[in-house]
Amino acid sequence: MAVLMECIDAKKERKHPKNSTSEFVESLLDNYDKLDPPRKDASTRVELGIYINSFYSISEQTMDYSVNIYLRQNWTDPRLQFTPANGTPSMIKLEDGFWDKIWVPDVFFRNEKKASFHHVTIPNRLMRLYSTGNVWYASKISATLSCPMQLHKYPMDTQICPMMLESFGYTTDVITFSWLKKAVAMEENMTLPQFRLVDTQLEDCSQNYSTGSYPCLRVDFTLTRDIGFYMIQVYVPTILLVILSWVAFWISIDATPARVSVGLLTVLSVTTRSTSSLASVPRVSYIKAIDIWMAACLLFVFASLLEFAVVNVYSRREIPKKITEEPLLQQGTDVCINMDEKWEENGNTNKLKKKKKKKTEYVRDPLGREKAQYVDKISRTLFPASFLLFGTVYFVVYVYCLSCFD
């Protein structure tokens, strides 16, 4: 009879009511104070890690970036240790809101502009408790973080955007931070707008303030900008406009309206393109790579317009007409004089006086047209060669010279 009763009791123990786990977890909180850290005699080690769902909205105008991540935290709280018994699992998934009942690290983003948790369709947080007292806490966060950018090489630049995780109120005497074994993970097919994530670096950014030393971990994302968009929208159109300005060198010197129209059209087009391409870039105090490119293109098309002014001056140049000198008339001689001159008598002396001077005549320079054509001929080679040299030096410096602007 006693053996039968023991079997019945064991069967009842294996068959828990619905709220047995909740009651068991609640029993762990007896005499638990969530304001006290897990250890009073030593600092609590908190392991951090992030899983990146997506990067988006990387903005040069506001110098920030937005990211969607899972923030992972792991620490051990000896007060929550338990011995699995009576069917209790060694790992318990804690209910929503349990993070408000126990001590959790006060981690915040030091370089945050704004951030939020996700609550659709349920709070996107997960907390697990292991029998060893180990607590695993993960939460889904969307955050906009500041990213100081150096735009000297824009749009062929590489930016390093940090994410800094720091304790808001606990000093290093209370908690310390360390990275999980796999500190940074991300989606395999994750894509970024205009950028490529080429590297991540882990650093310690612990900071000393007036109230003490606070633990901090930092991950630096190395982002390289894809130049494809700017090649299509900026570089190729401006190159074509510069080449269009060279068409005037093959147009006849006498076709003044055509050459002036081509010159003005290219100057105005490059100016408009420069204004539109720089509208989304912050007004920094230093010169960017795109500024040099647009200024050089404007200089080349303006020089093409000035070249026609030089050609036009040469083709219309006039020189004084050559006049044959007449023999000098001497006083007191019987020499035949021109009809413009007359005798004037004053006493006993005869003097010869000119009635009026001849007006200087100008004629078109016979060599002017040849000079104008020679200037056009030289420009057909000089302008393309100069632009090709500039473009080669420009892209070599800004693409391959990695240390030129450090």
XYZ file of C-alpha atoms in Angstrom:
406
model
C 0.000 0.000 0.000
C 2.858 2.422 0.815
C 4.555 1.679 -2.516
C 1.309 2.431 -4.343
C 0.966 5.808 -2.597
C 4.565 6.784 -3.501
C 3.904 6.032 -7.185
C 0.777 8.172 -7.092
C 2.687 11.056 -5.470
C 5.508 10.843 -8.058
C 2.987 10.935 -10.870
C 1.433 14.037 -9.365
C 4.860 15.715 -9.135
C 5.555 15.148 -12.839
C 2.144 16.556 -13.707
C 2.539 20.271 -12.941
C -0.330 22.735 -13.040
C -0.219 25.522 -15.640
C 1.194 28.146 -13.314
C 3.858 25.961 -11.678
C 6.774 27.557 -13.604
C 5.524 31.067 -12.886
C 5.115 30.268 -9.231
C 8.591 28.740 -9.151
C 10.137 31.824 -10.754
C 8.215 34.094 -8.385
C 9.586 32.099 -5.483
C 13.100 32.975 -6.635
C 12.293 36.628 -6.039
C 11.650 36.199 -2.326
C 13.902 38.646 -0.502
C 15.258 39.824 -3.874
C 16.081 43.512 -4.265
C 16.449 44.588 -7.869
C 18.262 47.784 -6.841
C 21.219 45.807 -5.518
C 23.797 44.543 -8.043
C 24.352 40.764 -8.252
C 27.647 40.930 -6.333
C 28.530 43.251 -3.511
C 32.073 42.067 -2.987
C 33.143 42.220 -6.662
C 32.107 43.765 -9.938
C 29.626 41.946 -12.151
C 30.888 40.962 -15.580
C 28.394 41.763 -18.335
C 28.996 40.343 -21.816
C 27.616 42.350 -24.734
C 27.020 41.581 -28.382
C 24.941 42.840 -31.288
C 23.210 41.205 -34.235
C 22.681 43.653 -37.117
C 19.435 43.294 -39.013
C 19.930 46.288 -41.297
C 21.767 49.547 -41.898
C 19.759 52.358 -43.425
C 19.628 56.126 -43.801
C 23.342 56.905 -43.688
C 23.225 60.679 -43.985
C 26.089 63.089 -44.712
C 23.784 66.056 -44.165
C 23.082 65.224 -40.513
C 26.188 63.046 -40.049
C 24.430 60.052 -38.555
C 23.270 56.560 -39.452
C 20.335 54.372 -38.495
C 20.588 50.713 -37.599
C 18.257 47.932 -36.537
C 19.883 45.466 -34.126
C 19.395 42.816 -31.483
C 21.267 43.933 -28.365
C 22.472 40.860 -26.492
C 23.443 40.929 -22.819
C 24.653 38.073 -20.635
C 25.529 38.125 -16.930
C 25.361 35.911 -13.850
C 23.200 36.719 -10.827
C 23.966 34.252 -7.965
C 20.713 35.180 -6.246
C 18.741 33.542 -9.085
C 20.471 30.151 -8.965
C 18.230 27.134 -8.615
C 18.421 23.358 -8.711
C 16.303 21.737 -11.415
C 13.962 19.313 -9.725
C 10.538 17.844 -10.134
C 10.600 18.375 -13.892
C 11.805 21.967 -13.725
C 13.985 22.663 -16.804
C 17.522 23.978 -16.435
C 16.574 26.913 -18.648
C 13.449 28.971 -18.127
C 12.075 31.502 -20.592
C 10.923 34.346 -18.415
C 7.650 36.086 -19.056
C 7.355 39.554 -20.601
C 7.963 42.289 -18.083
C 10.175 40.126 -15.892
C 13.076 42.429 -16.763
C 11.362 45.041 -14.597
C 11.503 42.738 -11.564
C 15.204 41.857 -11.491
C 18.472 43.725 -11.753
C 19.551 44.442 -15.335
C 22.586 46.399 -16.606
C 21.879 50.055 -17.389
C 23.376 49.965 -20.887
C 22.804 52.942 -23.176
C 24.171 54.188 -26.507
C 26.571 57.030 -25.801
C 26.377 58.458 -29.345
C 22.629 57.976 -29.690
C 20.381 60.617 -31.258
C 17.187 58.630 -30.895
C 16.278 55.004 -30.265
C 13.231 52.852 -29.597
C 12.180 49.331 -28.694
C 9.845 47.298 -30.906
C 6.417 46.281 -29.566
C 4.634 44.753 -32.578
C 3.005 42.325 -32.173
C 4.480 41.723 -28.735
C 7.423 43.368 -26.934
C 10.456 42.227 -28.934
C 12.506 41.185 -25.914
C 13.722 37.838 -24.725
C 14.964 36.915 -21.247
C 16.156 33.470 -20.247
C 17.269 32.226 -16.835
C 19.596 29.255 -16.400
C 20.017 27.141 -13.282
C 23.522 28.545 -12.779
C 22.034 32.018 -12.310
C 23.110 33.034 -15.797
C 20.729 35.557 -17.401
C 20.431 36.016 -21.169
C 18.675 39.207 -22.240
C 18.113 40.225 -25.868
C 16.072 43.147 -27.194
C 15.318 44.493 -30.660
C 16.242 48.168 -31.039
C 16.129 50.722 -33.822
C 18.603 53.535 -33.203
C 19.954 56.593 -34.951
C 23.572 57.163 -33.944
C 25.890 60.060 -34.644
C 28.797 59.459 -36.999
C 31.383 62.252 -37.382
C 32.367 62.113 -41.037
C 35.449 63.355 -42.859
C 34.313 64.388 -46.335
C 37.628 65.414 -47.912
C 37.397 62.506 -50.380
C 33.625 62.653 -50.896
C 32.178 60.833 -52.854
C 35.119 58.390 -52.867
C 35.408 58.382 -49.105
C 35.545 55.745 -46.391
C 33.778 56.504 -43.120
C 34.233 54.957 -39.678
C 30.939 55.065 -37.771
C 31.038 54.072 -34.080
C 28.501 52.422 -31.806
C 29.326 52.982 -28.144
C 27.687 50.954 -25.373
C 28.206 52.451 -21.922
C 26.856 52.048 -18.407
C 24.777 55.043 -17.410
C 25.005 54.833 -13.616
C 27.275 51.981 -12.551
C 31.015 52.521 -12.337
C 33.659 49.904 -13.032
C 33.596 49.005 -9.319
C 30.092 47.611 -9.807
C 30.086 46.188 -13.350
C 32.553 45.584 -16.158
C 31.838 45.082 -19.844
C 33.308 42.503 -22.198
C 32.382 41.237 -25.656
C 30.670 37.942 -26.338
C 32.658 35.374 -28.315
C 30.751 36.405 -31.432
C 30.432 40.069 -30.616
C 29.115 41.333 -33.969
C 26.936 39.258 -36.261
C 24.760 40.303 -39.186
C 22.457 39.132 -41.926
C 24.276 37.308 -44.711
C 22.574 39.214 -47.546
C 22.452 42.581 -45.812
C 22.786 45.558 -48.165
C 23.488 49.182 -47.367
C 22.420 52.258 -49.350
C 25.474 53.699 -51.180
C 27.913 51.954 -48.828
C 29.637 48.630 -48.254
C 30.448 47.378 -44.767
C 34.052 46.242 -45.161
C 35.224 45.794 -41.579
C 34.329 45.999 -37.882
C 36.735 46.801 -35.058
C 36.169 46.285 -31.342
C 37.584 48.749 -28.830
C 37.313 49.757 -25.198
C 35.978 53.275 -24.667
C 35.758 53.429 -20.873
C 35.483 57.024 -19.763
C 36.497 58.870 -16.608
C 33.948 61.427 -15.445
C 33.794 63.538 -12.316
C 31.713 60.816 -10.619
C 34.034 57.934 -11.494
C 35.114 55.595 -14.273
C 32.325 54.069 -16.330
C 32.681 50.945 -18.495
C 32.158 51.312 -22.219
C 32.590 49.149 -25.314
C 32.830 50.457 -28.844
C 32.431 48.846 -32.236
C 33.613 50.779 -35.306
C 31.935 50.063 -38.633
C 34.176 50.793 -41.626
C 31.919 51.887 -44.488
C 33.183 52.433 -48.035
C 30.983 54.468 -50.346
C 29.948 52.974 -53.680
C 30.791 55.444 -56.425
C 28.397 53.978 -58.992
C 25.576 56.430 -58.259
C 27.899 59.435 -58.526
C 29.501 58.154 -61.711
C 26.067 58.068 -63.365
C 24.666 61.255 -61.856
C 27.732 63.522 -61.618
C 30.946 62.411 -63.313
C 29.659 61.066 -66.643
C 27.292 64.047 -67.324
C 29.972 66.616 -66.521
C 32.544 64.796 -68.686
C 30.081 64.866 -71.605
C 29.434 68.579 -71.059
C 33.164 69.326 -71.134
C 33.542 67.313 -74.347
C 30.552 69.184 -75.801
C 32.336 72.479 -75.182
C 35.189 71.281 -77.433
C 32.818 70.968 -80.422
C 33.154 74.736 -80.862
C 36.793 74.271 -81.952
C 35.581 72.568 -85.158
C 32.885 75.147 -85.919
C 33.724 77.857 -88.469
C 35.201 81.060 -87.135
C 32.486 83.061 -88.888
C 29.655 81.128 -87.163
C 29.661 83.421 -84.151
C 26.105 82.668 -82.902
C 26.724 78.908 -82.969
C 29.994 79.053 -81.055
C 28.645 81.485 -78.455
C 25.562 79.313 -77.927
C 27.646 76.173 -77.373
C 29.908 77.966 -74.892
C 27.092 79.511 -72.862
C 25.070 76.289 -72.879
C 27.911 74.220 -71.421
C 28.804 76.830 -68.786
C 25.209 77.077 -67.563
C 24.727 73.293 -67.632
C 27.848 72.626 -65.538
C 26.813 75.331 -63.071
C 23.348 73.796 -62.688
C 24.773 70.295 -62.301
C 27.193 71.530 -59.633
C 24.408 73.190 -57.644
C 22.174 70.114 -57.693
C 24.937 67.647 -56.795
C 26.095 69.690 -53.799
C 22.602 70.333 -52.425
C 22.628 67.216 -50.221
C 26.155 67.728 -48.863
C 26.722 69.614 -45.588
C 28.413 72.978 -45.774
C 31.804 72.053 -44.380
C 34.689 74.495 -44.185
C 37.135 72.400 -46.220
C 37.308 71.444 -49.900
C 35.830 68.122 -50.951
C 36.807 65.954 -53.907
C 33.560 66.720 -55.699
C 34.187 70.468 -55.259
C 37.512 70.167 -57.080
C 35.925 68.143 -59.884
C 33.031 70.549 -60.462
C 35.317 73.589 -60.282
C 37.713 72.050 -62.814
C 34.877 71.193 -65.212
C 33.526 74.719 -64.945
C 37.014 76.077 -65.593
C 37.426 73.948 -68.723
C 34.083 74.954 -70.283
C 34.681 78.600 -69.400
C 38.146 78.415 -70.951
C 36.534 77.048 -74.132
C 34.279 80.094 -74.232
C 37.247 82.419 -73.694
C 39.112 80.611 -76.477
C 36.457 81.728 -78.940
C 36.861 85.315 -77.706
C 40.587 85.101 -78.538
C 39.848 83.558 -81.928
C 37.275 86.246 -82.680
C 39.736 89.023 -81.799
C 42.406 87.547 -84.092
C 40.006 87.114 -87.015
C 38.703 90.705 -86.789
C 41.981 92.384 -85.984
C 42.803 95.537 -88.052
C 46.163 97.158 -88.668
C 47.065 100.669 -89.975
C 47.336 100.939 -93.760
C 50.870 101.600 -95.014
C 51.343 105.162 -96.495
C 54.195 106.110 -98.862
C 56.185 109.045 -97.492
C 56.343 112.252 -99.708
C 59.552 114.333 -100.188
C 60.015 117.222 -97.824
C 59.373 120.678 -99.276
C 62.135 123.103 -98.596
C 61.822 126.825 -98.087
C 62.746 129.195 -101.029
C 62.675 126.457 -103.805
C 60.599 126.131 -106.924
C 59.208 122.642 -106.276
C 55.794 121.469 -107.367
C 53.526 121.128 -104.404
C 50.414 119.042 -103.789
C 46.987 120.511 -104.182
C 46.413 120.194 -100.430
C 49.112 122.764 -99.823
C 49.177 126.463 -100.618
C 51.557 129.314 -100.552
C 51.329 131.750 -97.791
C 53.084 135.002 -97.982
C 54.384 136.817 -94.929
C 56.514 139.864 -95.704
C 59.442 138.978 -97.972
C 59.597 135.307 -96.835
C 57.741 132.521 -98.628
C 56.624 129.699 -96.320
C 55.019 126.381 -97.144
C 52.289 125.206 -94.832
C 50.113 122.062 -94.903
C 46.423 122.719 -95.131
C 45.337 119.462 -93.389
C 46.690 116.039 -92.332
C 45.712 112.812 -93.960
C 43.438 110.500 -91.822
C 44.992 107.123 -90.824
C 43.279 104.216 -92.560
C 42.905 100.658 -91.098
C 42.587 97.404 -92.966
C 41.887 93.788 -91.894
C 45.035 91.949 -90.861
C 45.713 89.421 -93.643
C 47.414 87.089 -91.119
C 44.660 87.399 -88.476
C 42.484 84.631 -89.836
C 45.450 82.306 -90.056
C 46.299 83.039 -86.422
C 42.696 82.357 -85.373
C 42.674 79.039 -87.193
C 45.991 78.128 -85.592
C 44.549 78.827 -82.107
C 41.607 76.524 -82.900
C 43.956 73.853 -84.148
C 46.087 73.983 -80.996
C 42.975 73.948 -78.753
C 41.699 70.735 -80.373
C 44.707 68.941 -78.879
C 45.529 71.034 -75.827
C 42.085 70.954 -74.164
C 41.459 67.158 -74.387
C 45.026 66.376 -73.313
C 44.796 68.728 -70.311
C 41.440 67.329 -69.223
C 42.658 63.742 -69.578
C 45.723 64.551 -67.461
C 43.596 66.222 -64.802
C 41.139 63.303 -64.683
C 43.939 60.760 -64.349
C 45.641 62.626 -61.509
C 42.289 63.281 -59.813
C 41.148 59.657 -59.678
C 44.596 58.302 -58.807
C 44.898 60.667 -55.842
C 41.381 60.231 -54.469
C 40.919 56.519 -55.139
C 44.355 55.001 -54.521
C 46.094 57.463 -52.202
C 44.687 56.172 -48.912
C 46.927 58.242 -46.638
C 46.727 61.567 -48.499
C 43.879 62.889 -46.352
C 44.401 61.135 -43.021
